[in-house]
CSV table of C-alpha atoms and ligand atoms in Angstrom, one decimal:
chain,number,residue,atom,x,y,z
I,22,MET,CA,0.1,-0.4,0.1
I,23,ARG,CA,1.4,3.6,-1.3
I,24,HIS,CA,0.7,6.5,0.8
I,25,ARG,CA,1.9,10.5,0.7
I,26,LEU,CA,5.1,10.9,2.7
I,27,ALA,CA,4.5,12.0,6.1
I,28,PRO,CA,5.6,15.9,6.5
I,29,SER,CA,8.7,16.6,8.5
I,30,LEU,CA,8.5,16.7,12.0
I,31,ARG,CA,10.5,19.7,11.7
I,32,ALA,CA,7.5,21.4,9.1
I,33,THR,CA,4.4,20.5,11.0
I,34,ARG,CA,6.1,22.2,14.4
I,35,ARG,CA,6.4,25.1,11.9
I,36,ARG,CA,2.9,24.6,11.3
I,37,PHE,CA,2.1,24.3,14.6
I,38,LEU,CA,3.8,27.7,16.0
I,39,ALA,CA,2.3,29.0,13.1
I,40,ALA,CA,-1.5,28.1,14.2
I,41,ALA,CA,0.1,28.7,18.0
I,42,ALA,CA,0.9,32.3,17.0
I,43,VAL,CA,-2.5,33.2,15.0
I,44,LEU,CA,-4.7,31.9,17.8
I,45,GLY,CA,-2.3,33.9,20.3
I,46,LEU,CA,-1.1,31.3,22.3
I,47,ALA,CA,2.4,32.6,21.0
I,48,ALA,CA,2.9,35.3,23.8
I,49,GLY,CA,3.1,31.6,26.2
I,50,LEU,CA,6.0,30.5,24.8
I,51,THR,CA,7.8,33.8,25.5
I,52,ALA,CA,6.4,35.5,28.8
I,53,GLY,CA,6.5,34.4,31.8
I,54,PRO,CA,7.2,30.5,33.2
I,55,VAL,CA,6.9,27.7,30.5
I,56,ALA,CA,4.4,25.6,31.6
I,57,ALA,CA,5.2,21.6,31.2
I,58,GLU,CA,4.6,20.6,27.4
I,59,GLU,CA,1.5,18.7,26.9
I,60,VAL,CA,1.4,15.0,25.4
I,61,VAL,CA,-0.1,12.3,24.6
I,62,ASN,CA,1.7,8.7,23.5
I,63,ILE,CA,0.4,6.3,21.1
I,64,TYR,CA,1.2,2.8,20.3
I,65,THR,CA,-0.6,2.0,17.0
I,66,THR,CA,-0.5,-0.7,14.3
I,67,ARG,CA,-2.1,1.4,11.5
I,68,GLU,CA,0.2,2.9,8.9
I,69,PRO,CA,2.6,5.7,9.3
I,70,GLY,CA,1.1,7.4,6.6
I,71,LEU,CA,-2.7,7.3,7.6
I,72,ALA,CA,-1.9,7.9,11.4
I,73,LYS,CA,0.6,10.9,10.7
I,74,PRO,CA,-1.8,13.6,9.4
I,75,LEU,CA,-4.7,12.4,12.3
I,76,PHE,CA,-1.7,13.2,15.1
I,77,ASP,CA,-0.8,16.0,13.7
I,78,GLY,CA,-4.4,17.5,13.3
I,79,PHE,CA,-4.9,16.4,16.7
I,80,THR,CA,-1.7,18.6,17.7
I,81,ALA,CA,-2.6,21.6,16.0
I,82,ALA,CA,-6.5,21.7,17.0
I,83,THR,CA,-5.4,21.2,21.0
I,84,GLY,CA,-1.4,21.7,21.0
I,85,ILE,CA,-1.2,18.8,22.9
I,86,LYS,CA,1.9,16.9,21.3
I,87,VAL,CA,1.7,13.3,19.9
I,88,ASN,CA,4.8,10.9,20.6
I,89,SER,CA,3.6,7.8,18.4
I,90,VAL,CA,5.4,4.0,18.1
I,91,PHE,CA,4.6,2.2,14.8
I,92,ILE,CA,4.1,-1.0,16.4
I,93,LYS,CA,3.4,-3.8,13.3
I,94,ASP,CA,3.4,-7.0,15.6
I,95,GLY,CA,3.1,-7.4,19.3
I,96,LEU,CA,1.1,-4.4,21.1
I,97,VAL,CA,-0.3,-5.8,23.5
I,98,GLU,CA,2.9,-8.4,24.6
I,99,ARG,CA,5.0,-4.5,25.2
I,100,VAL,CA,2.4,-3.3,27.1
I,101,LYS,CA,1.8,-5.8,29.0
I,102,ALA,CA,5.7,-6.2,29.3
I,103,GLU,CA,5.2,-2.3,30.2
I,104,GLY,CA,3.4,-2.7,32.7
I,105,ALA,CA,2.5,-0.2,35.6
I,106,ALA,CA,5.2,1.7,34.2
I,107,SER,CA,4.1,2.4,30.4
I,108,PRO,CA,4.4,5.2,28.7
I,109,ALA,CA,1.6,4.3,26.6
I,110,ASP,CA,-1.8,6.6,27.1
I,111,VAL,CA,-4.0,5.3,23.7
I,112,LEU,CA,-3.5,2.2,21.9
I,113,MET,CA,-5.0,1.9,18.0
I,114,THR,CA,-5.1,-1.0,15.9
I,115,VAL,CA,-7.7,-2.6,13.4
I,116,ASP,CA,-9.6,-5.7,13.6
I,117,ILE,CA,-12.4,-6.5,16.0
I,118,GLY,CA,-10.5,-8.9,17.5
I,119,ASN,CA,-7.4,-7.3,18.3
I,120,LEU,CA,-9.3,-4.4,20.1
I,121,LEU,CA,-11.1,-7.1,22.1
I,122,ASP,CA,-7.5,-9.0,22.6
I,123,ILE,CA,-6.2,-5.9,24.2
I,124,VAL,CA,-9.3,-5.7,26.2
I,125,ASP,CA,-9.2,-9.1,27.5
I,126,GLN,CA,-5.8,-9.2,28.1
I,127,GLY,CA,-6.2,-6.3,30.7
I,128,VAL,CA,-4.8,-3.1,29.2
I,129,ALA,CA,-7.7,-0.8,28.5
I,130,GLN,CA,-9.2,1.0,30.8
I,131,PRO,CA,-13.2,2.4,30.6
I,132,ILE,CA,-13.8,5.6,29.3
I,133,ALA,CA,-16.9,7.7,29.6
I,134,SER,CA,-17.2,10.0,27.4
I,135,PRO,CA,-20.3,12.0,25.9
I,136,VAL,CA,-18.5,13.0,22.8
I,137,LEU,CA,-17.8,9.3,22.4
I,138,ASP,CA,-20.9,8.2,23.1
I,139,ALA,CA,-23.1,10.6,20.6
I,140,ALA,CA,-20.3,10.1,17.7
I,141,ILE,CA,-20.4,6.3,17.8
I,142,PRO,CA,-22.9,4.0,17.5
I,143,ALA,CA,-23.5,1.6,20.2
I,144,ASN,CA,-22.5,-1.7,18.1
I,145,LEU,CA,-19.5,0.1,17.1
I,146,ARG,CA,-18.1,0.9,20.5
I,147,GLY,CA,-17.6,-1.4,24.0
I,148,ALA,CA,-20.5,-1.0,26.3
I,149,ASP,CA,-18.4,-0.6,29.2
I,150,GLY,CA,-16.4,2.0,27.2
I,151,ARG,CA,-13.0,0.1,27.3
I,152,TRP,CA,-13.0,0.1,22.7
I,153,PHE,CA,-14.0,2.5,20.4
I,154,ALA,CA,-14.3,2.1,16.5
I,155,LEU,CA,-13.4,5.0,14.6
I,156,SER,CA,-13.7,3.7,10.9
I,157,ALA,CA,-15.2,1.0,9.6
I,158,ARG,CA,-14.5,-1.0,6.2
I,159,ALA,CA,-16.8,-2.9,3.9
I,160,ARG,CA,-16.7,-6.4,2.9
I,161,VAL,CA,-17.8,-5.7,-0.5
I,162,ALA,CA,-18.2,-7.8,-3.8
I,163,TYR,CA,-16.1,-6.7,-6.4
I,164,VAL,CA,-18.2,-7.9,-10.2
I,165,SER,CA,-17.7,-8.0,-13.6
I,166,LYS,CA,-18.7,-4.6,-15.4
I,167,ASP,CA,-18.8,-7.1,-18.9
I,168,ARG,CA,-20.1,-10.0,-17.3
I,169,VAL,CA,-22.4,-9.7,-14.5
I,170,LYS,CA,-25.6,-7.5,-14.2
I,171,ASP,CA,-26.8,-7.6,-11.0
I,172,THR,CA,-26.9,-5.1,-8.9
I,173,ALA,CA,-27.8,-6.6,-5.4
I,174,LEU,CA,-26.5,-9.6,-3.4
I,175,THR,CA,-26.5,-11.5,-0.6
I,176,TYR,CA,-23.6,-13.1,1.2
I,177,GLU,CA,-25.8,-16.5,1.6
I,178,GLY,CA,-26.1,-16.2,-2.3
I,179,LEU,CA,-22.3,-16.7,-2.8
I,180,ALA,CA,-22.8,-20.2,-2.5
I,181,ASP,CA,-25.7,-20.3,-4.8
I,182,PRO,CA,-24.5,-22.6,-7.7
I,183,ALA,CA,-25.0,-19.8,-10.3
I,184,TRP,CA,-21.6,-18.9,-9.5
I,185,LYS,CA,-20.4,-22.1,-10.1
I,186,GLY,CA,-16.4,-21.2,-11.0
I,187,LYS,CA,-16.8,-18.1,-11.2
I,188,LEU,CA,-15.9,-17.0,-7.2
I,189,CYS,CA,-12.0,-15.3,-6.5
I,190,ILE,CA,-11.0,-15.1,-3.1
I,191,ARG,CA,-8.3,-14.8,-0.4
I,192,SER,CA,-7.4,-17.0,2.1
I,193,GLY,CA,-10.3,-18.1,4.2
I,194,LYS,CA,-7.8,-17.5,7.0
I,195,HIS,CA,-7.1,-14.4,6.2
I,196,PRO,CA,-8.9,-12.3,9.1
I,197,TYR,CA,-11.2,-10.4,6.9
I,198,ASN,CA,-12.6,-13.6,5.4
I,199,THR,CA,-12.6,-15.5,8.8
I,200,ALA,CA,-14.2,-12.8,10.7
I,201,LEU,CA,-17.2,-12.8,7.7
I,202,ILE,CA,-17.3,-16.4,8.3
I,203,ALA,CA,-17.8,-15.3,12.2
I,204,ALA,CA,-20.4,-13.2,11.1
I,205,PHE,CA,-22.5,-15.8,8.6
I,206,ILE,CA,-22.2,-18.2,12.2
I,207,VAL,CA,-23.5,-15.3,13.9
I,208,HIS,CA,-26.4,-15.1,11.9
I,209,HIS,CA,-27.5,-18.5,11.2
I,210,GLY,CA,-25.1,-21.0,13.2
I,211,GLU,CA,-22.6,-23.2,12.3
I,212,ALA,CA,-24.4,-25.7,10.7
I,213,LYS,CA,-25.6,-23.9,8.4
I,214,ALA,CA,-22.2,-21.8,8.1
I,215,GLU,CA,-20.6,-25.4,7.1
I,216,GLU,CA,-22.9,-25.7,4.5
I,217,TRP,CA,-22.7,-22.6,2.8
I,218,LEU,CA,-19.0,-22.1,2.7
I,219,LYS,CA,-19.3,-25.7,1.1
I,220,GLY,CA,-21.2,-24.0,-1.5
I,221,VAL,CA,-18.9,-20.9,-1.7
I,222,LYS,CA,-15.9,-23.5,-1.8
I,223,ALA,CA,-17.8,-25.0,-4.7
I,224,ASN,CA,-18.3,-21.8,-6.6
I,225,LEU,CA,-14.3,-21.3,-6.6
I,226,ALA,CA,-12.3,-20.4,-10.0
I,227,ARG,CA,-9.1,-21.2,-8.5
I,228,LYS,CA,-7.6,-21.5,-4.9
I,229,PRO,CA,-7.9,-18.8,-2.5
I,230,ALA,CA,-5.1,-17.0,-2.7
I,231,GLY,CA,-3.7,-13.5,-3.3
I,232,GLY,CA,-4.9,-10.4,-1.7
I,233,ASP,CA,-8.3,-8.7,-2.0
I,234,ARG,CA,-7.0,-6.5,-5.1
I,235,GLU,CA,-6.0,-9.4,-6.9
I,236,ASN,CA,-9.6,-10.7,-7.1
I,237,ALA,CA,-10.5,-7.8,-9.7
I,238,ARG,CA,-7.4,-8.2,-11.2
I,239,ASP,CA,-8.7,-11.8,-12.0
I,240,ILE,CA,-12.0,-10.3,-13.2
I,241,LEU,CA,-10.0,-8.5,-15.4
I,242,GLY,CA,-8.0,-11.1,-16.6
I,243,GLY,CA,-11.2,-13.1,-17.1
I,244,ILE,CA,-9.8,-16.2,-14.7
I,245,CYS,CA,-13.8,-15.1,-12.5
I,246,ASP,CA,-16.8,-13.0,-12.6
I,247,ILE,CA,-16.8,-12.1,-8.6
I,248,GLY,CA,-14.4,-11.6,-5.7
I,249,VAL,CA,-14.5,-10.5,-2.0
I,250,GLY,CA,-13.1,-7.7,-1.0
I,251,ASN,CA,-12.4,-4.6,1.3
I,252,SER,CA,-14.0,-1.4,0.5
I,253,TYR,CA,-11.4,0.8,0.6
I,254,TYR,CA,-9.3,-1.2,-1.6
I,255,VAL,CA,-11.7,-0.2,-4.7
I,256,GLY,CA,-10.6,3.6,-3.3
I,257,LEU,CA,-6.7,2.7,-3.6
I,258,MET,CA,-7.1,1.0,-7.0
I,259,ARG,CA,-9.5,3.9,-8.5
I,260,SER,CA,-7.7,7.1,-7.1
I,261,GLY,CA,-4.7,5.8,-8.6
I,262,LYS,CA,-2.9,5.4,-5.9
I,263,GLY,CA,-2.6,2.0,-6.0
I,264,GLY,CA,-0.4,2.6,-9.7
I,265,PRO,CA,-1.5,1.8,-13.2
I,266,ASP,CA,-2.1,-1.2,-12.9
I,267,GLN,CA,-4.4,-1.3,-10.5
I,268,GLU,CA,-6.4,1.5,-12.7
I,269,LYS,CA,-7.0,-1.7,-14.9
I,270,TRP,CA,-7.8,-3.8,-12.6
I,271,ALA,CA,-10.5,-1.0,-10.8
I,272,GLU,CA,-11.9,-0.3,-14.4
I,273,ALA,CA,-13.2,-4.1,-15.0
I,274,ILE,CA,-15.4,-4.0,-11.7
I,275,ASN,CA,-18.1,-2.6,-10.1
I,276,VAL,CA,-19.1,-2.8,-6.4
I,277,ILE,CA,-22.2,-4.2,-4.7
I,278,LEU,CA,-22.7,-4.0,-1.3
I,279,PRO,CA,-23.7,-7.1,-0.4
I,280,THR,CA,-26.5,-7.9,2.9
I,281,PHE,CA,-26.8,-11.1,5.3
I,282,GLU,CA,-30.4,-11.7,4.6
I,283,GLY,CA,-32.3,-10.1,7.7
I,284,GLY,CA,-28.9,-8.2,8.5
I,285,GLY,CA,-26.9,-5.3,6.7
I,286,THR,CA,-23.5,-5.3,5.5
I,287,HIS,CA,-20.4,-7.0,6.9
I,288,VAL,CA,-17.6,-4.3,8.2
I,289,ASN,CA,-14.9,-4.7,10.4
I,290,VAL,CA,-13.2,-1.9,12.5
I,291,SER,CA,-10.2,-0.2,13.0
I,292,GLY,CA,-10.0,1.7,16.2
I,293,ALA,CA,-9.0,2.4,19.9
I,294,VAL,CA,-8.4,2.1,23.4
I,295,VAL,CA,-7.3,4.6,26.7
I,296,ALA,CA,-4.2,2.0,27.8
I,297,ALA,CA,-4.8,1.2,31.2
I,298,ASN,CA,-1.9,3.3,33.4
I,299,ALA,CA,-2.4,5.8,30.8
I,300,PRO,CA,0.3,8.2,32.2
I,301,ASN,CA,-2.0,11.2,30.6
I,302,ARG,CA,-5.5,10.4,30.5
I,303,ALA,CA,-7.3,13.1,29.9
I,304,ASN,CA,-5.3,14.1,27.2
I,305,ALA,CA,-5.8,10.3,25.8
I,306,VAL,CA,-9.5,11.1,25.9
I,307,LYS,CA,-9.2,14.6,24.0
I,308,LEU,CA,-7.3,12.7,21.2
I,309,LEU,CA,-10.3,9.8,20.6
I,310,GLU,CA,-13.1,12.7,20.9
I,311,TYR,CA,-10.6,14.6,18.4
I,312,LEU,CA,-10.8,11.1,16.1
I,313,VAL,CA,-14.6,10.9,15.8
I,314,SER,CA,-14.5,15.0,14.9
I,315,PRO,CA,-15.5,16.3,11.5
I,316,ALA,CA,-12.1,16.7,10.3
I,317,ALA,CA,-10.5,13.8,11.4
I,318,GLN,CA,-13.8,11.6,10.4
I,319,ASP,CA,-12.8,13.1,7.0
I,320,LEU,CA,-9.3,12.7,7.4
I,321,TYR,CA,-10.1,8.5,7.1
I,322,ALA,CA,-12.9,8.7,4.4
I,323,ARG,CA,-10.3,10.9,2.2
I,324,GLY,CA,-6.4,9.5,3.8
I,325,ASN,CA,-7.7,5.8,3.5
I,326,PHE,CA,-10.9,5.2,1.6
I,327,GLU,CA,-12.8,4.4,5.0
I,328,TYR,CA,-16.3,4.7,6.1
I,329,PRO,CA,-16.4,7.4,8.7
I,330,VAL,CA,-17.8,5.2,11.9
I,331,VAL,CA,-20.1,9.0,12.4
I,332,PRO,CA,-23.2,8.4,10.5
I,333,GLY,CA,-23.5,10.6,8.4
I,334,ALA,CA,-20.0,12.2,7.7
I,335,PRO,CA,-19.5,12.4,4.6
I,336,VAL,CA,-17.5,9.2,2.9
I,337,ASP,CA,-15.0,9.9,-0.2
I,338,PRO,CA,-17.1,9.8,-3.8
I,339,ILE,CA,-15.1,6.9,-5.2
I,340,ILE,CA,-16.7,4.8,-1.8
I,341,ALA,CA,-19.7,6.7,-1.7
I,342,ALA,CA,-20.5,5.8,-5.4
I,343,PHE,CA,-21.1,2.1,-4.4
I,344,GLY,CA,-24.7,3.7,-2.8
I,345,PRO,CA,-25.7,3.4,0.8
I,346,LEU,CA,-23.7,1.8,3.5
I,347,LYS,CA,-26.3,0.1,6.0
I,348,VAL,CA,-24.2,-2.2,8.4
I,349,ASP,CA,-24.8,-5.4,9.7
I,350,ASN,CA,-26.6,-5.3,13.0
I,351,VAL,CA,-24.9,-8.4,14.2
I,352,ASP,CA,-22.6,-7.4,18.0
I,353,LEU,CA,-19.3,-7.5,16.9
I,354,VAL,CA,-17.8,-8.7,19.9
I,355,LYS,CA,-20.3,-11.9,19.2
I,356,VAL,CA,-18.7,-11.7,15.7
I,357,ALA,CA,-15.2,-11.7,17.4
I,358,GLY,CA,-16.2,-14.8,19.8
I,359,ALA,CA,-17.0,-16.8,16.4
I,360,ARG,CA,-13.8,-16.5,15.3
I,361,LYS,CA,-12.5,-20.0,16.6
I,362,ALA,CA,-15.2,-21.7,15.4
I,363,ALA,CA,-15.0,-20.1,12.2
I,364,ALA,CA,-11.5,-21.0,11.7
I,365,ASP,CA,-12.4,-24.7,12.6
I,366,LEU,CA,-15.0,-24.5,9.8
I,367,ILE,CA,-12.3,-23.6,7.4
I,368,ASP,CA,-10.3,-26.3,7.9
I,369,LYS,CA,-13.3,-28.8,8.4
I,370,VAL,CA,-14.3,-27.9,4.8
I,371,GLY,CA,-11.1,-27.9,3.3
I,372,PHE,CA,-11.7,-24.3,2.4
I,373,ASP,CA,-8.1,-23.0,1.2
I,374,ASN,CA,-7.0,-26.3,-0.3
W,34,FE2,FE1,-6.3,-4.2,4.0
């Protein structure tokens, strides 16, 4: 994934000082005793290219300095090992499973914030205030512009024999697909999910492989007519951020937002928690509240083609063109809880074989 280069720290500081001067705050920097610097410390698994503009926006809005540490793997282990001495105030990651792992490992603390409660729908945050989704990504269908006339689909319908030999998908064991199968289990139970997964497997045009974008590539190549992928990859491909080849892949597809029968479109989320031992707790809450502000939600939408978590916040035009998103009504905590059963089913039906 390619991202615009983050602005240099010096440029950021220059911008902040300029903004402070405009606001008349600069006086405090030159006259009288200097107060201790306000900071917030963030551990994040999110791409720095996306996260940095959010943090810069927060600093510009509040004057609070952000220290961020990008951690690809082992975020929870690190915070646990640091214990009470951990400098982390906020932990940011993707996937409900990762968020709940943080909560279950005891390294999140409950936050009562009327701002967060008003901004984030109840099914997209922990009832106890220990985790908050900040953006959503829909699991959608990429369909051939030339060969598929359907304009609506259900996830159940992916097992329809009409798609025999026409479906492309990445490994069932990838967290995106495991969560989708887990959501199916929550909707319909394990027995029906097994029957469905066998039907989906019977429709495969090739072995599950690659990433989501390769489904669009293989639709262009005539290998398949339909693929399952995340919504934001279409934004990355169509915008040209993924390079010229991917623009061509995206030209070959239309996007349909499937729904579960009696439900909506499956989403996975990005989100954050306030760390249990946060030394700057108040600033951590301020940061989370900033991240659901219109300015920050717009950065999620434009920077990474994600769906803002705040209902009604604008989405990028490329994503808006898919039509309105009706987020599935299942409890994300239940979906995370069904991941083990989903993984077992994937093995049982030999989905990836
Ligand atoms: Fe992804």
